[in-house]
Each structure stands twice: as C-alpha cells, then as structure tokens.
mmCIF file of C-alpha atoms in Angstrom:
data_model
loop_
_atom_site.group_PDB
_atom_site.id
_atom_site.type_symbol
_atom_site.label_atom_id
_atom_site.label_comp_id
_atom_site.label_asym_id
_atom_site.label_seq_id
_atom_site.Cartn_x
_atom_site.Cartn_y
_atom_site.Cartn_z
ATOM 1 C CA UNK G 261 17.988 165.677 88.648
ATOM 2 C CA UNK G 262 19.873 167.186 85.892
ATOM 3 C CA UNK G 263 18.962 166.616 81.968
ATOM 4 C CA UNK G 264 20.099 163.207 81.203
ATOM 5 C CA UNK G 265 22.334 163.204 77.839
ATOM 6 C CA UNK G 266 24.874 160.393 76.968
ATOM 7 C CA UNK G 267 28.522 162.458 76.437
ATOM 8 C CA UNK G 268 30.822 159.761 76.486
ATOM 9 C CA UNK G 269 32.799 159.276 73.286
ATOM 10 C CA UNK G 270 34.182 155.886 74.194
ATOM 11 C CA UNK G 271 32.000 153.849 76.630
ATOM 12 C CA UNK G 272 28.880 154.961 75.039
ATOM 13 C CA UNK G 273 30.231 152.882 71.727
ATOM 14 C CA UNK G 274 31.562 149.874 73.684
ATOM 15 C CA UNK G 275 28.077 149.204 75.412
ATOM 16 C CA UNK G 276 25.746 149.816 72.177
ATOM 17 C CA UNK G 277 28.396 148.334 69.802
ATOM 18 C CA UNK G 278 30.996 145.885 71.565
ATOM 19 C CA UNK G 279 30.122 144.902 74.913
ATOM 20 C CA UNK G 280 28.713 141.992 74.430
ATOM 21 C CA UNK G 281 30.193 141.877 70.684
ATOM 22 C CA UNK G 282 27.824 139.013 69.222
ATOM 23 C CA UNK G 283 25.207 136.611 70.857
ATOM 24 C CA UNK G 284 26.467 133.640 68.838
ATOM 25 C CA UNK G 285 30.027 133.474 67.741
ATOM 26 C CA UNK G 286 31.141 133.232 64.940
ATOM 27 C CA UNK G 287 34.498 132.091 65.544
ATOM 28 C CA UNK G 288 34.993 130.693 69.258
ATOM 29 C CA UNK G 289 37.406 131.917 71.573
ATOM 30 C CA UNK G 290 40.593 130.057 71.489
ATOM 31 C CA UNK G 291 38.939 128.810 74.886
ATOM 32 C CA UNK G 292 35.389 128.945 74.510
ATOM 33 C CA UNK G 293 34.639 128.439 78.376
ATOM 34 C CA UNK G 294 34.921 131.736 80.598
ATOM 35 C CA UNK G 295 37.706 131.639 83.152
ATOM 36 C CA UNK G 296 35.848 131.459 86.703
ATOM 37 C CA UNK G 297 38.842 131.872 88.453
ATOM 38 C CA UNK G 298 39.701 135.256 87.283
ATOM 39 C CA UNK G 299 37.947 138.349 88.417
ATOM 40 C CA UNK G 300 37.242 141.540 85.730
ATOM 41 C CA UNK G 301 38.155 145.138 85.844
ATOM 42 C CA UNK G 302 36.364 148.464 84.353
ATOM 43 C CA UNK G 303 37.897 151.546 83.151
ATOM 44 C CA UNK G 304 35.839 154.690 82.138
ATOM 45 C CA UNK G 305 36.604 157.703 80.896
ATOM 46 C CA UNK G 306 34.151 160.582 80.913
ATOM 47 C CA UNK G 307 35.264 163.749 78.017
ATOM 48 C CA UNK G 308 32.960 166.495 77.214
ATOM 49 C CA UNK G 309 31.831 165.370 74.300
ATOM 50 C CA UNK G 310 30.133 167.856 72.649
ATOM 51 C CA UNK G 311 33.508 169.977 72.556
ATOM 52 C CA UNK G 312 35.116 167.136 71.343
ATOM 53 C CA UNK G 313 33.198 166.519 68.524
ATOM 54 C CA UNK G 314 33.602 170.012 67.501
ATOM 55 C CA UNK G 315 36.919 169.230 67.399
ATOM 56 C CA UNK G 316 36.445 166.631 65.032
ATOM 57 C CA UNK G 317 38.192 163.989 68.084
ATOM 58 C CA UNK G 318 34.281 161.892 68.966
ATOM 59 C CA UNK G 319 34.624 159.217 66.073
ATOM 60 C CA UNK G 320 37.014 156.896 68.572
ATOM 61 C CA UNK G 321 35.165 153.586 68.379
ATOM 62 C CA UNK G 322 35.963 151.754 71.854
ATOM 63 C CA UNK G 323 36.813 148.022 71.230
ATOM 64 C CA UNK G 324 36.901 147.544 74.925
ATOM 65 C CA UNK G 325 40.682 147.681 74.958
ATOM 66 C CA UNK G 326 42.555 150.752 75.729
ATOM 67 C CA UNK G 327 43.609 153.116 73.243
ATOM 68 C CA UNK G 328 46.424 155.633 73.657
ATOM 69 C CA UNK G 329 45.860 157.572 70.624
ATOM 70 C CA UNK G 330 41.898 158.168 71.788
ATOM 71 C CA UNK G 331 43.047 158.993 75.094
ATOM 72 C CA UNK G 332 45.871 161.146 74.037
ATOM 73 C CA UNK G 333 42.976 163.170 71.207
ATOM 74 C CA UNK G 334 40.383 163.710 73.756
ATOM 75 C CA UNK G 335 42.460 164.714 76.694
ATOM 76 C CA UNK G 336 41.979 168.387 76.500
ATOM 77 C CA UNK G 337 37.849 167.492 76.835
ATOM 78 C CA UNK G 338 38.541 165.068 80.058
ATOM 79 C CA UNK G 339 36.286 165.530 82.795
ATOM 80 C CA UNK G 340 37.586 165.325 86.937
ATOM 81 C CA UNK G 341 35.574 164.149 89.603
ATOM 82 C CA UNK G 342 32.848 162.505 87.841
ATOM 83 C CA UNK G 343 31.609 159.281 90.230
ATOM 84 C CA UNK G 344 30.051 156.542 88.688
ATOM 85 C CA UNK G 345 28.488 153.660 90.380
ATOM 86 C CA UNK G 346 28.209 149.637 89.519
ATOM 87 C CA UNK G 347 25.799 146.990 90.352
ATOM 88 C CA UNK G 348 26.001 143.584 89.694
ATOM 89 C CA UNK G 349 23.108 142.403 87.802
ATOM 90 C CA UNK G 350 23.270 139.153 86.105
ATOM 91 C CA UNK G 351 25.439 135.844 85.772
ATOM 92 C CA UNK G 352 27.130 135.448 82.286
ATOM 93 C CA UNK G 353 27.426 131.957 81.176
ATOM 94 C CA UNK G 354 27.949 130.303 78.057
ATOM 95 C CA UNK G 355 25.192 128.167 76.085
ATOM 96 C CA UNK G 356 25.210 125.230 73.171
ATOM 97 C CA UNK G 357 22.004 125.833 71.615
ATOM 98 C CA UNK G 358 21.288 123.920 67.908
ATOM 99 C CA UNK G 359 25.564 124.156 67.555
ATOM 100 C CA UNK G 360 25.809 127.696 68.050
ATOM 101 C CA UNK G 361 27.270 129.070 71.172
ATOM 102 C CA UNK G 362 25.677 131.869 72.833
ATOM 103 C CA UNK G 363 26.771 134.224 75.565
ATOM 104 C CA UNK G 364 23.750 134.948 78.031
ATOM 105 C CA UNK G 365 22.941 136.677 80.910
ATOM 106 C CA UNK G 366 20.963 134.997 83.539
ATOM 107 C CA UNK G 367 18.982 137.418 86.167
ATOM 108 C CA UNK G 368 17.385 136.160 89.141
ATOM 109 C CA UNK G 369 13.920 136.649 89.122
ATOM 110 C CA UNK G 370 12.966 138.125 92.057
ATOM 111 C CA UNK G 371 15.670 140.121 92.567
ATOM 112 C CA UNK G 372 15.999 141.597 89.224
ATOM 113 C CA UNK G 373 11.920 142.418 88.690
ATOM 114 C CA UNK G 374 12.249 145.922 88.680
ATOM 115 C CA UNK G 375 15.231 146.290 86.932
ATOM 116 C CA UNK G 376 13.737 144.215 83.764
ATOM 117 C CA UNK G 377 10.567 146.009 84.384
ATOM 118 C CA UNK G 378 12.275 149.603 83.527
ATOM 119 C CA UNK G 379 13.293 148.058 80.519
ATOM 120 C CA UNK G 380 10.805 146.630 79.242
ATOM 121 C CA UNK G 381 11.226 142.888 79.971
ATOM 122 C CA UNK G 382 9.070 141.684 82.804
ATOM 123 C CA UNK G 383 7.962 138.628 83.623
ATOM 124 C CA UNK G 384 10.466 137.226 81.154
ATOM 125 C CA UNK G 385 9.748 138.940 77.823
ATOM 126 C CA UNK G 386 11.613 138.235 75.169
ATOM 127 C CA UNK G 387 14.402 136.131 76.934
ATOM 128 C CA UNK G 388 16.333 132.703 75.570
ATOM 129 C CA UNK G 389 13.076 130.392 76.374
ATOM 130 C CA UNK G 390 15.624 127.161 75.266
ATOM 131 C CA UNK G 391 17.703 128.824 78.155
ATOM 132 C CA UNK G 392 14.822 127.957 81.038
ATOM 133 C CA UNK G 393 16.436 124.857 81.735
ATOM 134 C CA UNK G 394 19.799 126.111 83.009
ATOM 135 C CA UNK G 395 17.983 127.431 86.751
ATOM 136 C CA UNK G 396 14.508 127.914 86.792
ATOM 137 C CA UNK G 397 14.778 130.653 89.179
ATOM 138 C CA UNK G 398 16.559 132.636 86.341
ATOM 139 C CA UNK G 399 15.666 134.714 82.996
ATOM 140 C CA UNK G 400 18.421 134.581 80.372
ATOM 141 C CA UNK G 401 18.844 136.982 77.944
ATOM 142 C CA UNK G 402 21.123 137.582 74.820
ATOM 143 C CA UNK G 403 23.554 140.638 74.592
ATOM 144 C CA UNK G 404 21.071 142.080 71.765
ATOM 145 C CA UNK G 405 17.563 141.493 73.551
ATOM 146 C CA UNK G 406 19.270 144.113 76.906
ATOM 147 C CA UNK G 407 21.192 146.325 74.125
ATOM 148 C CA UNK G 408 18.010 147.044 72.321
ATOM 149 C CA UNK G 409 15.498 146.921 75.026
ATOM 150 C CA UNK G 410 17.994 149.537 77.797
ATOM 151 C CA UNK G 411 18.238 151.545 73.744
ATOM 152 C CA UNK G 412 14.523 151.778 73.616
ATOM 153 C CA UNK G 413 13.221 152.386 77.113
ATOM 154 C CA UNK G 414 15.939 155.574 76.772
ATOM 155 C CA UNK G 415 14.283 156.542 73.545
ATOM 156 C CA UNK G 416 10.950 156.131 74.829
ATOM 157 C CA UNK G 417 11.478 157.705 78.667
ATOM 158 C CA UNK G 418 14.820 159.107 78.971
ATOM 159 C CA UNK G 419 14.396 160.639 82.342
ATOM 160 C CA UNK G 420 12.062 157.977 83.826
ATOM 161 C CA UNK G 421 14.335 155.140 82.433
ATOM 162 C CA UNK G 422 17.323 156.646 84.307
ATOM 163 C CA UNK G 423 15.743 157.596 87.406
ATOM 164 C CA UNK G 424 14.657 153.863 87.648
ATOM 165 C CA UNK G 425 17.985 152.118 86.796
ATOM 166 C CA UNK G 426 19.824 155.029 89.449
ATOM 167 C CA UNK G 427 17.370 154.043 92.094
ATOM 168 C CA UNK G 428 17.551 150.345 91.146
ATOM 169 C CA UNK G 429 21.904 151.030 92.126
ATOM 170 C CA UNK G 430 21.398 153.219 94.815
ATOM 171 C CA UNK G 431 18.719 150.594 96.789
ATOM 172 C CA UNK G 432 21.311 147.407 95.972
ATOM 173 C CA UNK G 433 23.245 146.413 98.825
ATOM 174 C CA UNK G 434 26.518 145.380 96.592
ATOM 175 C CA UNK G 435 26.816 148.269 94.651
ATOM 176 C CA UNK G 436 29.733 149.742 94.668
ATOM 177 C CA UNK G 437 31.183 153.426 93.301
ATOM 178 C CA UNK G 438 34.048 153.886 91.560
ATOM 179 C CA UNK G 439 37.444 156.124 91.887
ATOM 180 C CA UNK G 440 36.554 160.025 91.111
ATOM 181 C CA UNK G 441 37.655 160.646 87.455
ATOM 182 C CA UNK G 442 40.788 161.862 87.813
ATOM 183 C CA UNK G 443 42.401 165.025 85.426
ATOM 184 C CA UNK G 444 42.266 162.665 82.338
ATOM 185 C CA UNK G 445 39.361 161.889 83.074
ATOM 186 C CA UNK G 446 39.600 158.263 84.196
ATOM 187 C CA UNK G 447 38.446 155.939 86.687
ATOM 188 C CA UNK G 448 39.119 151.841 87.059
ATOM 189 C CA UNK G 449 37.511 149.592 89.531
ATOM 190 C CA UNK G 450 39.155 146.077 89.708
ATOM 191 C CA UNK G 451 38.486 142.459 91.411
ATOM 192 C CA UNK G 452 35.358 142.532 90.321
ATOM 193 C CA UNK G 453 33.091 139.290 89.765
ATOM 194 C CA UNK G 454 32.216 138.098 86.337
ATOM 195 C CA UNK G 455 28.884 138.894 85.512
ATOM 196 C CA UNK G 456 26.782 141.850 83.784
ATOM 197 C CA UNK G 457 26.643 145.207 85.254
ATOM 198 C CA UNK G 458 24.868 147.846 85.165
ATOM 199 C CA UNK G 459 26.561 151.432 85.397
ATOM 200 C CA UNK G 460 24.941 154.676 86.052
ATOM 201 C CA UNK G 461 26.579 158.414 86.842
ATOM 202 C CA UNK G 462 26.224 158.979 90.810
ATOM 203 C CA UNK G 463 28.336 162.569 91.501
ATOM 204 C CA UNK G 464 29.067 165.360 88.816
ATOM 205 C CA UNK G 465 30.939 168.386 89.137
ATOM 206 C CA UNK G 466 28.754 171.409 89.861
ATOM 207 C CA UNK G 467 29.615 172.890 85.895
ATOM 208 C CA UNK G 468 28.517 169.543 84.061
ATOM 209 C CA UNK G 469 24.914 170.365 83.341
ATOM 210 C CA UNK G 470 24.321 167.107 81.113
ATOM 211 C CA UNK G 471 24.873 163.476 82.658
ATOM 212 C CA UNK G 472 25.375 160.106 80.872
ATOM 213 C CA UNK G 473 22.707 157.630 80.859
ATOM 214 C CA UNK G 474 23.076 153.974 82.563
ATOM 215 C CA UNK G 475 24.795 151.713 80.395
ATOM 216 C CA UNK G 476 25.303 147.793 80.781
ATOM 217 C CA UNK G 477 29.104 146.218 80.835
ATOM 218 C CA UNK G 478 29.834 142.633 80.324
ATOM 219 C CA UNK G 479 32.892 141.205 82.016
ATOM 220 C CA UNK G 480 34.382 139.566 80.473
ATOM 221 C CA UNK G 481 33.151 140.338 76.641
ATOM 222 C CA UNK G 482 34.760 139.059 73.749
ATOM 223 C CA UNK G 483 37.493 140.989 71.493
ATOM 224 C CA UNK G 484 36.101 142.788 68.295
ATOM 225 C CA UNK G 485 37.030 139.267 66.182
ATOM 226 C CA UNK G 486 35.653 136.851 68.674
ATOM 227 C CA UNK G 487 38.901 135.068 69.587
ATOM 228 C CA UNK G 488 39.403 135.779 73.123
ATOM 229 C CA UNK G 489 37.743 137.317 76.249
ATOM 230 C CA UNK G 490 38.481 140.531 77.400
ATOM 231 C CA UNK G 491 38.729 140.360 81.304
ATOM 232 C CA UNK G 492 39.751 144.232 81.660
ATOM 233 C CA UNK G 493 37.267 146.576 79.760
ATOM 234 C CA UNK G 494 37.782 149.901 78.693
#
C-alpha cells in the first residue's frame, strides 16, 4: 500500500476536533434526544493539502457544516476520483449519568473485537463502565476515549493501524463506498443510519502518492455550541 499521510484540510479537523464536539454538554440541544426517525448524510472533500498550505488556504477549521468560503479557497488543490469507503460501527445514544448528559457509542462485542483491538481498546478498556447497564452485549465509549485512542494507535503504528481499520471495512458486509470525488473534490453519501462510522480511503488516482488515514464520523454530532444536532456532516 502506499505511505499513509492524513491531507485533508477539512475532515481531518472535524473528526479530531468536532465530531463528536463534547462527551458531556454543556448546554443541551434545544432537543436533547436524537431524532430516530431521520437518517444522516456525509460529505467529504479531499484537497492536496500540502499545496494548500503553501498557499497559506489549510487553516479552514471544519465545524461539520459546509463552508463556501473554504470550499471556494481550496478549490484549485481539489482532488477527482478519490473513493472512500464507510462502515457502520457503533450505535450512538444518549446517557444521564450523575446529571450530565453524555453522548456514547455502543459497539457490539463480538462484532466489533477487532476493530477495538487495532485501537487499543479490547476487551472493553477504558469504556463508560456506568454505561454496562444499557445492553450487556455492548461496550460504550465517549467521543474522547475513540478520538484519542484511533490518535494514538496512528502515532504509534501508522501503517499497521490503517491496514487493520481498511481490512476491518473491506471484510464488513454493510460497508458501503462513496461517490468518486468529483472536480471539486467532493463526494456525499446520504440515507444513512445514525450511528458512528468509521471511514477509510479505498481508490486513489494513480498521481496521489500519500493517502488519508481512517477517521471516525458521528451522525448526527452536535453544532460547535452544543445547541442542536447536525444530521448532514461536512
């Protein structure tokens, strides 16, 4: 495989920044319960981001909304026919624990092992233990436990990290790839569940030597002040 290097300007910011925003609130949503009935949608946009930088355009900060001036700055740097591919991974649900409410992820345990296991969370480690109770065939975990945990495995193993999480997509039965980038450099998948996902970089052009390393989405996630869910992530 090629040499893994993240070169997203916006998503990489939204998943180690935003995605998941905060693990307790604090200020609710103006409704604090998640919508089942609605379904979530992804847009990505892959730039070369090096250039862009150079260019003094890489300090966009995604807030998971879209942003026509970022999109407007970077799209001399836009990449086409970049394929990424999504997973479902883990319920999101909400949780009351000592007043505070706290958005978690819960992952089957079976059928998540080796996914937690690249990480660095098997059998469990480090998850919301006051959580347990919600299914007992479940491990929930906070926004910042998977943030820093996918953050460090990367740091640690870059190459073995995303060689498990891309084999973890390609063995799952519901995975499902997304639109080619297209000349801006964008791609959206919509009707999707609710739930965590997981994200990796499937198909490249053949003069992008550098890929982007798997990344976890929540959907929804809440804005940057914590008022209302997001549905449709950028």
């Amino acid at each position: 495989m090629k040499k893994v290097k993240t070169i997203l300007s916006l998503c990489i910011a939204l998943v180690m920044c935003c995605a998941f925003f905060t693990t307790a609130f604090a200020a609710e949503p103006k409704d604090a319960v998640i919508d089942t009935s609605k379904t979530g949608s992804l847009t990505v946009y892959k730039y070369r981001n090096s250039e862009a930088e150079n260019a003094n355009t890489g300090s966009y900060v995604s807030t998971g909304k879209a942003n026509s001036d970022a999109e407007t700055a970077l799209a001399n740097y836009a990449i086409e026919g970049v394929e990424f591919s999504i997973v479902k991974v883990a319920e999101i649900t909400t949780f009351t624990n000592n007043g505070n409410v706290q958005l978690l992820y819960g992952f089957d345990k079976t059928a998540s092992e080796k996914l937690l296991n690249s990480i660095g969370l098997e059998n469990g480690k480090d998850r919301v233990t006051e959580a347990d109770s919600l299914d007992s065939n479940k491990y929930f975990y906070s926004s910042d436990v998977l943030n820093k945990a996918l953050a460090k495995a990367l740091l640690n193993d870059e190459i073995a990290t995303t060689n498990a999480l891309e084999s973890y997509v390609a063995s799952s039965s519901e995975k499902k790839a997304m639109p080619i980038t297209d000349n801006t450099g964008k791609s959206t998948i919509d009707n999707l569940e609710l739930g965590l996902y997981l994200v990796v970089e499937t198909k490249v052009p053949e003069d992008v030597v550098d890929t982007t390393n798997p990344f976890f989405v929540s959907l929804p996630m809440t804005t940057v002040d914590g008022n209302e869910w997001n549905y449709d992530v950028t």
